Amino acid sequence: MQKGNWIWNILVVLAVVVSIAAFALHYQNYVSIKADELKIFSGVYRKNVPLGAVDSLYLVEKFPKMERQSGFSWLAKEKGVFKDSLYGTKTYVFVDDLNQTKIKMVYQDSLVLYWNTADSLETRRWYGLIKEKLAGMNNTLE
């Protein structure tokens, strides 16, 4: 047995552990509303949106063609920062299931956030909760 083998074994185990941890962190979106701010994160991607800055809120089936600036796709998941091909605006995407309805949130005049959860009922619950919060803030939406 060679002396250097244990180093390679530790590196392989460490690589597997890091890969599993990265997968677990990106597996789903973690969403919360605290102090009139929507907080959403998935792994290294995170976004805080002040609800007072929301211009419009929609439920959409599809989103437009976009160019990925950073992020990843895996099966029906899409996460990262994109550039809208039509308008050239920065778009944040936290989609757990491309086949489900997505929430489109436009804020600060031109920033766009698409997101959903793997459960369509949970996505609709979040949509209703945000609409309710915005109505309570006297925020007029399109």
Short mmCIF file of N, CA, C and O in Angstrom, two decimals:
data_model
loop_
_atom_site.label_atom_id
_atom_site.label_comp_id
_atom_site.label_asym_id
_atom_site.label_seq_id
_atom_site.Cartn_x
_atom_site.Cartn_y
_atom_site.Cartn_z
N MET A 1 0.84 -1.18 0.00
CA MET A 1 0.00 0.00 0.00
C MET A 1 0.89 1.24 0.00
O MET A 1 1.83 1.35 0.76
N GLN A 2 0.52 2.21 -0.84
CA GLN A 2 1.32 3.43 -0.93
C GLN A 2 0.85 4.46 0.09
O GLN A 2 -0.32 4.50 0.45
N LYS A 3 1.77 5.32 0.52
CA LYS A 3 1.44 6.32 1.54
C LYS A 3 0.49 7.40 1.03
O LYS A 3 -0.28 7.93 1.79
N GLY A 4 0.53 7.76 -0.25
CA GLY A 4 -0.27 8.86 -0.79
C GLY A 4 -1.72 8.50 -1.06
O GLY A 4 -2.52 9.38 -1.37
N ASN A 5 -2.12 7.24 -0.96
CA ASN A 5 -3.50 6.84 -1.28
C ASN A 5 -4.54 7.44 -0.35
O ASN A 5 -5.64 7.74 -0.78
N TRP A 6 -4.24 7.59 0.91
CA TRP A 6 -5.22 8.12 1.85
C TRP A 6 -5.58 9.57 1.52
O TRP A 6 -6.71 9.98 1.74
N ILE A 7 -4.65 10.32 0.95
CA ILE A 7 -4.94 11.70 0.56
C ILE A 7 -6.00 11.71 -0.55
O ILE A 7 -6.95 12.48 -0.51
N TRP A 8 -5.82 10.85 -1.55
CA TRP A 8 -6.79 10.77 -2.65
C TRP A 8 -8.15 10.29 -2.15
O TRP A 8 -9.19 10.78 -2.60
N ASN A 9 -8.16 9.36 -1.22
CA ASN A 9 -9.42 8.87 -0.65
C ASN A 9 -10.17 10.00 0.07
O ASN A 9 -11.38 10.14 -0.08
N ILE A 10 -9.45 10.80 0.82
CA ILE A 10 -10.07 11.93 1.52
C ILE A 10 -10.61 12.95 0.52
O ILE A 10 -11.72 13.47 0.67
N LEU A 11 -9.85 13.22 -0.54
CA LEU A 11 -10.29 14.17 -1.56
C LEU A 11 -11.56 13.69 -2.28
O LEU A 11 -12.46 14.47 -2.55
N VAL A 12 -11.63 12.40 -2.58
CA VAL A 12 -12.81 11.84 -3.23
C VAL A 12 -14.02 11.95 -2.31
O VAL A 12 -15.11 12.38 -2.73
N VAL A 13 -13.87 11.58 -1.06
CA VAL A 13 -14.97 11.66 -0.10
C VAL A 13 -15.40 13.12 0.09
O VAL A 13 -16.60 13.42 0.11
N LEU A 14 -14.45 14.02 0.19
CA LEU A 14 -14.77 15.43 0.33
C LEU A 14 -15.53 15.96 -0.89
O LEU A 14 -16.51 16.70 -0.75
N ALA A 15 -15.11 15.56 -2.09
CA ALA A 15 -15.81 15.98 -3.32
C ALA A 15 -17.24 15.47 -3.34
O ALA A 15 -18.16 16.19 -3.73
N VAL A 16 -17.46 14.24 -2.91
CA VAL A 16 -18.81 13.68 -2.86
C VAL A 16 -19.67 14.43 -1.84
O VAL A 16 -20.82 14.77 -2.12
N VAL A 17 -19.12 14.72 -0.67
CA VAL A 17 -19.87 15.44 0.37
C VAL A 17 -20.23 16.84 -0.12
O VAL A 17 -21.37 17.29 0.05
N VAL A 18 -19.30 17.55 -0.74
CA VAL A 18 -19.57 18.90 -1.25
C VAL A 18 -20.64 18.84 -2.34
O VAL A 18 -21.53 19.69 -2.40
N SER A 19 -20.58 17.86 -3.21
CA SER A 19 -21.58 17.71 -4.28
C SER A 19 -22.97 17.46 -3.71
O SER A 19 -23.96 18.05 -4.17
N ILE A 20 -23.07 16.61 -2.72
CA ILE A 20 -24.37 16.32 -2.09
C ILE A 20 -24.89 17.56 -1.39
O ILE A 20 -26.08 17.88 -1.48
N ALA A 21 -24.03 18.30 -0.71
CA ALA A 21 -24.45 19.53 -0.03
C ALA A 21 -24.93 20.58 -1.03
O ALA A 21 -25.96 21.23 -0.82
N ALA A 22 -24.23 20.74 -2.14
CA ALA A 22 -24.64 21.71 -3.17
C ALA A 22 -26.00 21.31 -3.75
O ALA A 22 -26.86 22.17 -3.97
N PHE A 23 -26.19 20.04 -4.01
CA PHE A 23 -27.47 19.56 -4.52
C PHE A 23 -28.59 19.85 -3.53
O PHE A 23 -29.66 20.34 -3.91
N ALA A 24 -28.36 19.57 -2.26
CA ALA A 24 -29.38 19.78 -1.24
C ALA A 24 -29.75 21.26 -1.12
O ALA A 24 -30.92 21.60 -0.98
N LEU A 25 -28.76 22.15 -1.19
CA LEU A 25 -29.03 23.58 -1.08
C LEU A 25 -29.78 24.13 -2.28
O LEU A 25 -30.56 25.06 -2.17
N HIS A 26 -29.55 23.58 -3.46
CA HIS A 26 -30.20 24.07 -4.68
C HIS A 26 -31.47 23.29 -5.02
O HIS A 26 -32.15 23.63 -5.98
N TYR A 27 -31.78 22.27 -4.28
CA TYR A 27 -32.89 21.40 -4.61
C TYR A 27 -34.23 22.13 -4.64
O TYR A 27 -35.07 21.87 -5.47
N GLN A 28 -34.44 23.05 -3.71
CA GLN A 28 -35.71 23.77 -3.67
C GLN A 28 -35.46 25.22 -3.31
O GLN A 28 -34.39 25.60 -2.84
N ASN A 29 -36.49 26.04 -3.55
CA ASN A 29 -36.44 27.45 -3.18
C ASN A 29 -36.89 27.58 -1.72
O ASN A 29 -37.83 26.93 -1.30
N TYR A 30 -36.22 28.45 -1.02
CA TYR A 30 -36.59 28.77 0.35
C TYR A 30 -37.12 30.20 0.34
O TYR A 30 -36.40 31.13 -0.02
N VAL A 31 -38.39 30.36 0.70
CA VAL A 31 -39.07 31.65 0.57
C VAL A 31 -39.59 32.09 1.93
O VAL A 31 -40.11 31.28 2.69
N SER A 32 -39.48 33.39 2.20
CA SER A 32 -40.08 33.94 3.41
C SER A 32 -40.39 35.41 3.18
O SER A 32 -39.82 36.05 2.30
N ILE A 33 -41.32 35.92 3.97
CA ILE A 33 -41.63 37.35 3.95
C ILE A 33 -41.39 37.85 5.36
O ILE A 33 -42.01 37.39 6.30
N LYS A 34 -40.44 38.78 5.47
CA LYS A 34 -40.12 39.37 6.77
C LYS A 34 -39.99 40.87 6.60
O LYS A 34 -39.29 41.34 5.69
N ALA A 35 -40.65 41.60 7.46
CA ALA A 35 -40.56 43.06 7.46
C ALA A 35 -40.84 43.64 6.09
O ALA A 35 -40.07 44.45 5.57
N ASP A 36 -41.94 43.21 5.46
CA ASP A 36 -42.35 43.71 4.14
C ASP A 36 -41.29 43.53 3.06
O ASP A 36 -41.10 44.38 2.20
N GLU A 37 -40.59 42.42 3.14
CA GLU A 37 -39.58 42.09 2.14
C GLU A 37 -39.67 40.59 1.84
O GLU A 37 -39.70 39.77 2.74
N LEU A 38 -39.75 40.28 0.54
CA LEU A 38 -39.74 38.89 0.11
C LEU A 38 -38.29 38.44 0.04
O LEU A 38 -37.46 39.10 -0.60
N LYS A 39 -38.00 37.35 0.70
CA LYS A 39 -36.65 36.78 0.66
C LYS A 39 -36.75 35.40 0.03
O LYS A 39 -37.52 34.57 0.48
N ILE A 40 -35.97 35.20 -1.01
CA ILE A 40 -35.97 33.92 -1.70
C ILE A 40 -34.52 33.53 -1.95
O ILE A 40 -33.70 34.35 -2.35
N PHE A 41 -34.20 32.27 -1.63
CA PHE A 41 -32.86 31.79 -1.95
C PHE A 41 -32.88 30.32 -2.28
O PHE A 41 -33.76 29.57 -1.88
N SER A 42 -31.90 29.95 -3.05
CA SER A 42 -31.69 28.57 -3.44
C SER A 42 -30.19 28.41 -3.66
O SER A 42 -29.66 28.87 -4.67
N GLY A 43 -29.53 27.81 -2.70
CA GLY A 43 -28.08 27.64 -2.81
C GLY A 43 -27.37 28.98 -2.79
O GLY A 43 -27.57 29.79 -1.90
N VAL A 44 -26.55 29.25 -3.81
CA VAL A 44 -25.80 30.50 -3.86
C VAL A 44 -26.62 31.66 -4.42
O VAL A 44 -26.19 32.81 -4.36
N TYR A 45 -27.80 31.37 -4.96
CA TYR A 45 -28.64 32.41 -5.53
C TYR A 45 -29.65 32.88 -4.50
O TYR A 45 -30.35 32.07 -3.90
N ARG A 46 -29.69 34.19 -4.29
CA ARG A 46 -30.63 34.75 -3.33
C ARG A 46 -31.06 36.13 -3.79
O ARG A 46 -30.32 36.83 -4.46
N LYS A 47 -32.28 36.50 -3.42
CA LYS A 47 -32.81 37.80 -3.81
C LYS A 47 -33.73 38.29 -2.71
O LYS A 47 -34.56 37.55 -2.19
N ASN A 48 -33.58 39.56 -2.34
CA ASN A 48 -34.46 40.23 -1.39
C ASN A 48 -35.21 41.31 -2.17
O ASN A 48 -34.58 42.18 -2.77
N VAL A 49 -36.53 41.24 -2.16
CA VAL A 49 -37.35 42.20 -2.90
C VAL A 49 -38.23 42.96 -1.91
O VAL A 49 -39.12 42.36 -1.28
N PRO A 50 -38.02 44.27 -1.76
CA PRO A 50 -38.91 45.05 -0.90
C PRO A 50 -40.30 45.09 -1.53
O PRO A 50 -40.44 45.45 -2.70
N LEU A 51 -41.31 44.70 -0.77
CA LEU A 51 -42.66 44.64 -1.32
C LEU A 51 -43.17 46.02 -1.74
O LEU A 51 -43.99 46.14 -2.64
N GLY A 52 -42.66 47.07 -1.13
CA GLY A 52 -43.05 48.43 -1.52
C GLY A 52 -42.55 48.81 -2.91
O GLY A 52 -43.05 49.75 -3.51
N ALA A 53 -41.57 48.08 -3.43
CA ALA A 53 -41.01 48.38 -4.74
C ALA A 53 -41.65 47.55 -5.86
O ALA A 53 -41.28 47.69 -7.02
N VAL A 54 -42.61 46.68 -5.50
CA VAL A 54 -43.23 45.81 -6.51
C VAL A 54 -44.17 46.62 -7.38
O VAL A 54 -45.06 47.32 -6.89
N ASP A 55 -43.96 46.55 -8.69
CA ASP A 55 -44.79 47.27 -9.66
C ASP A 55 -45.92 46.39 -10.19
O ASP A 55 -47.01 46.89 -10.47
N SER A 56 -45.66 45.11 -10.38
CA SER A 56 -46.71 44.22 -10.87
C SER A 56 -46.42 42.79 -10.43
O SER A 56 -45.28 42.42 -10.16
N LEU A 57 -47.49 42.02 -10.37
CA LEU A 57 -47.41 40.64 -9.93
C LEU A 57 -48.38 39.82 -10.77
O LEU A 57 -49.55 40.18 -10.89
N TYR A 58 -47.89 38.75 -11.38
CA TYR A 58 -48.70 37.92 -12.27
C TYR A 58 -48.45 36.45 -12.00
O TYR A 58 -47.38 36.08 -11.51
N LEU A 59 -49.40 35.63 -12.40
CA LEU A 59 -49.18 34.19 -12.53
C LEU A 59 -49.03 33.93 -14.03
O LEU A 59 -49.88 34.35 -14.81
N VAL A 60 -47.95 33.27 -14.43
CA VAL A 60 -47.69 33.01 -15.85
C VAL A 60 -47.37 31.53 -16.05
O VAL A 60 -46.86 30.87 -15.15
N GLU A 61 -47.66 31.04 -17.23
CA GLU A 61 -47.35 29.64 -17.56
C GLU A 61 -45.93 29.50 -18.09
O GLU A 61 -45.25 28.53 -17.83
N LYS A 62 -45.49 30.47 -18.89
CA LYS A 62 -44.16 30.42 -19.50
C LYS A 62 -43.45 31.74 -19.30
O LYS A 62 -44.09 32.75 -19.06
N PHE A 63 -42.13 31.71 -19.42
CA PHE A 63 -41.42 32.98 -19.44
C PHE A 63 -40.70 33.12 -20.77
O PHE A 63 -40.52 32.15 -21.49
N PRO A 64 -40.33 34.35 -21.14
CA PRO A 64 -39.75 34.58 -22.47
C PRO A 64 -38.38 33.94 -22.63
O PRO A 64 -37.76 33.52 -21.65
N LYS A 65 -37.91 33.90 -23.87
CA LYS A 65 -36.57 33.39 -24.12
C LYS A 65 -35.56 34.31 -23.46
O LYS A 65 -35.66 35.53 -23.56
N MET A 66 -34.63 33.68 -22.77
CA MET A 66 -33.64 34.46 -22.04
C MET A 66 -32.26 33.85 -22.24
O MET A 66 -32.12 32.66 -22.52
N GLU A 67 -31.26 34.68 -22.07
CA GLU A 67 -29.87 34.26 -22.17
C GLU A 67 -29.31 34.15 -20.76
O GLU A 67 -29.39 35.10 -19.97
N ARG A 68 -28.75 33.01 -20.45
CA ARG A 68 -28.22 32.78 -19.10
C ARG A 68 -26.93 33.57 -18.90
O ARG A 68 -26.01 33.51 -19.69
N GLN A 69 -26.86 34.34 -17.80
CA GLN A 69 -25.63 35.01 -17.42
C GLN A 69 -24.89 34.17 -16.38
O GLN A 69 -23.67 34.10 -16.40
N SER A 70 -25.64 33.59 -15.48
CA SER A 70 -25.08 32.62 -14.54
C SER A 70 -26.24 31.76 -14.06
O SER A 70 -27.38 32.18 -14.08
N GLY A 71 -25.94 30.57 -13.63
CA GLY A 71 -26.99 29.70 -13.14
C GLY A 71 -26.91 28.32 -13.75
O GLY A 71 -25.90 27.94 -14.34
N PHE A 72 -28.00 27.56 -13.60
CA PHE A 72 -28.01 26.20 -14.09
C PHE A 72 -29.43 25.74 -14.36
O PHE A 72 -30.39 26.31 -13.88
N SER A 73 -29.53 24.70 -15.15
CA SER A 73 -30.78 24.00 -15.40
C SER A 73 -30.54 22.53 -15.08
O SER A 73 -29.48 22.00 -15.40
N TRP A 74 -31.54 21.93 -14.48
CA TRP A 74 -31.44 20.50 -14.20
C TRP A 74 -32.84 19.94 -14.19
O TRP A 74 -33.68 20.39 -13.40
N LEU A 75 -33.12 19.01 -15.08
CA LEU A 75 -34.46 18.47 -15.27
C LEU A 75 -35.44 19.62 -15.44
O LEU A 75 -35.34 20.36 -16.40
N ALA A 76 -36.39 19.79 -14.53
CA ALA A 76 -37.39 20.85 -14.67
C ALA A 76 -37.05 22.07 -13.82
O ALA A 76 -37.88 22.94 -13.61
N LYS A 77 -35.83 22.15 -13.32
CA LYS A 77 -35.42 23.28 -12.48
C LYS A 77 -34.62 24.27 -13.31
O LYS A 77 -33.87 23.89 -14.20
N GLU A 78 -34.78 25.53 -13.00
CA GLU A 78 -34.06 26.61 -13.67
C GLU A 78 -33.75 27.65 -12.60
O GLU A 78 -34.65 28.17 -11.96
N LYS A 79 -32.48 27.94 -12.39
CA LYS A 79 -32.09 28.88 -11.34
C LYS A 79 -30.96 29.75 -11.86
O LYS A 79 -30.10 29.30 -12.60
N GLY A 80 -30.98 31.03 -11.48
CA GLY A 80 -29.88 31.90 -11.82
C GLY A 80 -30.29 33.29 -12.27
O GLY A 80 -31.42 33.72 -12.08
N VAL A 81 -29.32 33.96 -12.89
CA VAL A 81 -29.51 35.32 -13.39
C VAL A 81 -29.49 35.23 -14.91
O VAL A 81 -28.58 34.66 -15.50
N PHE A 82 -30.51 35.81 -15.54
CA PHE A 82 -30.67 35.74 -16.99
C PHE A 82 -30.82 37.15 -17.55
O PHE A 82 -31.08 38.10 -16.82
N LYS A 83 -30.70 37.26 -18.86
CA LYS A 83 -30.93 38.51 -19.56
C LYS A 83 -32.08 38.27 -20.53
O LYS A 83 -32.01 37.37 -21.37
N ASP A 84 -33.14 39.07 -20.40
CA ASP A 84 -34.30 38.95 -21.28
C ASP A 84 -33.87 39.29 -22.70
O ASP A 84 -33.32 40.35 -22.95
N SER A 85 -34.10 38.38 -23.64
CA SER A 85 -33.68 38.57 -25.02
C SER A 85 -34.40 39.72 -25.70
O SER A 85 -33.85 40.38 -26.56
N LEU A 86 -35.65 39.98 -25.32
CA LEU A 86 -36.44 41.01 -25.98
C LEU A 86 -36.09 42.41 -25.47
O LEU A 86 -35.85 43.32 -26.25
N TYR A 87 -36.04 42.58 -24.16
CA TYR A 87 -35.83 43.90 -23.58
C TYR A 87 -34.40 44.13 -23.08
O TYR A 87 -34.03 45.25 -22.77
N GLY A 88 -33.63 43.07 -22.93
CA GLY A 88 -32.26 43.20 -22.44
C GLY A 88 -32.17 43.49 -20.95
O GLY A 88 -31.13 43.93 -20.48
N THR A 89 -33.25 43.24 -20.20
CA THR A 89 -33.24 43.51 -18.77
C THR A 89 -32.76 42.29 -17.98
O THR A 89 -32.89 41.16 -18.43
N LYS A 90 -32.24 42.56 -16.82
CA LYS A 90 -31.78 41.48 -15.93
C LYS A 90 -32.99 40.80 -15.31
O LYS A 90 -33.92 41.46 -14.84
N THR A 91 -33.00 39.49 -15.36
CA THR A 91 -34.11 38.69 -14.85
C THR A 91 -33.57 37.63 -13.90
O THR A 91 -32.61 36.94 -14.23
N TYR A 92 -34.18 37.51 -12.76
CA TYR A 92 -33.79 36.50 -11.78
C TYR A 92 -34.79 35.35 -11.86
O TYR A 92 -35.99 35.57 -11.88
N VAL A 93 -34.29 34.14 -11.88
CA VAL A 93 -35.15 32.96 -12.03
C VAL A 93 -34.88 31.97 -10.90
O VAL A 93 -33.73 31.57 -10.68
N PHE A 94 -35.93 31.61 -10.19
CA PHE A 94 -35.90 30.61 -9.13
C PHE A 94 -37.06 29.65 -9.39
O PHE A 94 -38.06 29.67 -8.67
N VAL A 95 -36.96 28.84 -10.41
CA VAL A 95 -38.06 27.97 -10.81
C VAL A 95 -37.74 26.53 -10.42
O VAL A 95 -36.77 25.95 -10.89
N ASP A 96 -38.57 25.97 -9.54
CA ASP A 96 -38.40 24.59 -9.11
C ASP A 96 -39.04 23.61 -10.09
O ASP A 96 -38.66 22.45 -10.12
N ASP A 97 -40.04 24.06 -10.85
CA ASP A 97 -40.70 23.18 -11.82
C ASP A 97 -41.16 23.99 -13.02
O ASP A 97 -42.12 24.76 -12.92
N LEU A 98 -40.48 23.82 -14.15
CA LEU A 98 -40.80 24.57 -15.36
C LEU A 98 -42.21 24.27 -15.87
O LEU A 98 -42.80 25.08 -16.57
N ASN A 99 -42.75 23.11 -15.52
CA ASN A 99 -44.07 22.71 -16.00
C ASN A 99 -45.21 23.33 -15.21
O ASN A 99 -46.36 23.24 -15.61
N GLN A 100 -44.91 23.93 -14.07
CA GLN A 100 -45.94 24.53 -13.21
C GLN A 100 -46.05 26.03 -13.47
O GLN A 100 -45.17 26.64 -14.06
N THR A 101 -47.13 26.62 -12.98
CA THR A 101 -47.32 28.06 -13.05
C THR A 101 -46.22 28.77 -12.27
O THR A 101 -45.78 28.28 -11.23
N LYS A 102 -45.79 29.91 -12.80
CA LYS A 102 -44.73 30.68 -12.16
C LYS A 102 -45.27 32.05 -11.74
O LYS A 102 -46.20 32.57 -12.34
N ILE A 103 -44.68 32.62 -10.72
CA ILE A 103 -45.01 33.98 -10.30
C ILE A 103 -44.02 34.91 -10.99
O ILE A 103 -42.80 34.69 -10.92
N LYS A 104 -44.55 35.92 -11.67
CA LYS A 104 -43.71 36.94 -12.29
C LYS A 104 -43.88 38.21 -11.47
O LYS A 104 -44.98 38.72 -11.33
N MET A 105 -42.79 38.70 -10.94
CA MET A 105 -42.80 39.89 -10.11
C MET A 105 -41.90 40.94 -10.77
O MET A 105 -40.72 40.67 -11.00
N VAL A 106 -42.48 42.09 -11.11
CA VAL A 106 -41.69 43.21 -11.65
C VAL A 106 -41.56 44.23 -10.53
O VAL A 106 -42.55 44.60 -9.90
N TYR A 107 -40.32 44.66 -10.27
CA TYR A 107 -40.10 45.60 -9.18
C TYR A 107 -39.02 46.60 -9.57
O TYR A 107 -38.25 46.37 -10.50
N GLN A 108 -39.00 47.70 -8.87
CA GLN A 108 -38.07 48.79 -9.14
C GLN A 108 -38.05 49.14 -10.64
O GLN A 108 -37.00 49.30 -11.24
N ASP A 109 -39.22 49.23 -11.22
CA ASP A 109 -39.48 49.62 -12.61
C ASP A 109 -39.09 48.60 -13.66
O ASP A 109 -39.82 48.41 -14.61
N SER A 110 -37.94 47.94 -13.56
CA SER A 110 -37.53 47.08 -14.67
C SER A 110 -36.93 45.74 -14.26
O SER A 110 -36.60 44.94 -15.13
N LEU A 111 -36.77 45.48 -12.98
CA LEU A 111 -36.21 44.21 -12.56
C LEU A 111 -37.32 43.16 -12.51
O LEU A 111 -38.44 43.44 -12.07
N VAL A 112 -37.02 41.96 -12.97
CA VAL A 112 -38.01 40.90 -13.05
C VAL A 112 -37.54 39.68 -12.29
O VAL A 112 -36.37 39.31 -12.36
N LEU A 113 -38.46 39.06 -11.58
CA LEU A 113 -38.19 37.83 -10.84
C LEU A 113 -39.26 36.82 -11.20
O LEU A 113 -40.46 37.11 -11.08
N TYR A 114 -38.84 35.65 -11.70
CA TYR A 114 -39.75 34.53 -11.93
C TYR A 114 -39.43 33.48 -10.89
O TYR A 114 -38.26 33.16 -10.67
N TRP A 115 -40.46 32.95 -10.25
CA TRP A 115 -40.20 31.88 -9.28
C TRP A 115 -41.45 31.06 -9.05
O TRP A 115 -42.56 31.47 -9.34
N ASN A 116 -41.22 29.87 -8.56
CA ASN A 116 -42.30 29.00 -8.12
C ASN A 116 -41.74 27.96 -7.17
O ASN A 116 -40.55 27.93 -6.90
N THR A 117 -42.64 27.14 -6.67
CA THR A 117 -42.23 26.00 -5.85
C THR A 117 -42.60 24.75 -6.64
O THR A 117 -43.31 24.83 -7.65
N ALA A 118 -42.14 23.62 -6.21
CA ALA A 118 -42.45 22.38 -6.91
C ALA A 118 -43.94 22.04 -6.82
O ALA A 118 -44.49 21.37 -7.67
N ASP A 119 -44.61 22.55 -5.79
CA ASP A 119 -46.03 22.31 -5.57
C ASP A 119 -46.82 23.51 -6.08
O ASP A 119 -46.68 24.63 -5.58
N SER A 120 -47.68 23.30 -7.07
CA SER A 120 -48.43 24.40 -7.67
C SER A 120 -49.38 25.07 -6.67
O SER A 120 -49.60 26.28 -6.73
N LEU A 121 -49.93 24.30 -5.75
CA LEU A 121 -50.81 24.89 -4.73
C LEU A 121 -50.03 25.80 -3.79
O LEU A 121 -50.53 26.86 -3.39
N GLU A 122 -48.82 25.42 -3.48
CA GLU A 122 -47.95 26.25 -2.63
C GLU A 122 -47.59 27.55 -3.36
O GLU A 122 -47.57 28.62 -2.77
N THR A 123 -47.33 27.46 -4.66
CA THR A 123 -47.03 28.65 -5.47
C THR A 123 -48.22 29.60 -5.45
O THR A 123 -48.07 30.81 -5.24
N ARG A 124 -49.42 29.07 -5.65
CA ARG A 124 -50.62 29.90 -5.64
C ARG A 124 -50.88 30.49 -4.24
O ARG A 124 -51.37 31.61 -4.12
N ARG A 125 -50.55 29.75 -3.21
CA ARG A 125 -50.69 30.26 -1.84
C ARG A 125 -49.77 31.46 -1.63
O ARG A 125 -50.16 32.48 -1.09
N TRP A 126 -48.51 31.35 -2.10
CA TRP A 126 -47.56 32.46 -2.00
C TRP A 126 -48.05 33.66 -2.79
O TRP A 126 -47.94 34.80 -2.35
N TYR A 127 -48.59 33.41 -3.99
CA TYR A 127 -49.12 34.49 -4.83
C TYR A 127 -50.22 35.24 -4.09
O TYR A 127 -50.22 36.47 -4.03
N GLY A 128 -51.16 34.50 -3.50
CA GLY A 128 -52.24 35.12 -2.75
C GLY A 128 -51.74 35.90 -1.54
O GLY A 128 -52.22 37.00 -1.24
N LEU A 129 -50.77 35.34 -0.84
CA LEU A 129 -50.20 36.00 0.34
C LEU A 129 -49.52 37.31 -0.04
O LEU A 129 -49.70 38.33 0.63
N ILE A 130 -48.77 37.29 -1.13
CA ILE A 130 -48.07 38.51 -1.56
C ILE A 130 -49.08 39.56 -2.03
O ILE A 130 -48.96 40.74 -1.70
N LYS A 131 -50.11 39.13 -2.79
CA LYS A 131 -51.16 40.06 -3.23
C LYS A 131 -51.84 40.71 -2.02
O LYS A 131 -52.09 41.92 -2.01
N GLU A 132 -52.10 39.90 -1.01
CA GLU A 132 -52.73 40.40 0.21
C GLU A 132 -51.83 41.42 0.91
O GLU A 132 -52.29 42.47 1.36
N LYS A 133 -50.55 41.11 1.03
CA LYS A 133 -49.59 42.02 1.66
C LYS A 133 -49.52 43.33 0.89
O LYS A 133 -49.47 44.41 1.50
N LEU A 134 -49.50 43.24 -0.45
CA LEU A 134 -49.41 44.43 -1.28
C LEU A 134 -50.68 45.28 -1.16
O LEU A 134 -50.60 46.52 -1.11
N ALA A 135 -51.82 44.63 -1.06
CA ALA A 135 -53.09 45.36 -0.89
C ALA A 135 -53.10 46.08 0.46
O ALA A 135 -53.59 47.21 0.56
N GLY A 136 -52.54 45.44 1.47
CA GLY A 136 -52.45 46.05 2.79
C GLY A 136 -51.52 47.24 2.83
O GLY A 136 -51.63 48.11 3.68
N MET A 137 -50.59 47.30 1.88
CA MET A 137 -49.64 48.40 1.81
C MET A 137 -50.17 49.51 0.89
O MET A 137 -49.47 50.46 0.60
N ASN A 138 -51.39 49.34 0.38
CA ASN A 138 -52.00 50.28 -0.58
C ASN A 138 -51.16 50.40 -1.84
O ASN A 138 -51.04 51.47 -2.42
N ASN A 139 -50.56 49.30 -2.27
CA ASN A 139 -49.76 49.26 -3.48
C ASN A 139 -50.68 48.90 -4.64
O ASN A 139 -51.32 47.88 -4.62
N THR A 140 -50.77 49.76 -5.64
CA THR A 140 -51.63 49.47 -6.79
C THR A 140 -50.84 48.69 -7.83
O THR A 140 -49.76 49.10 -8.24
N LEU A 141 -51.40 47.56 -8.20
CA LEU A 141 -50.74 46.70 -9.19
C LEU A 141 -51.52 46.71 -10.47
O LEU A 141 -52.72 46.96 -10.51
N GLU A 142 -50.81 46.39 -11.57
CA GLU A 142 -51.45 46.29 -12.88
C GLU A 142 -52.38 45.10 -12.92
O GLU A 142 -52.19 44.10 -12.34
#
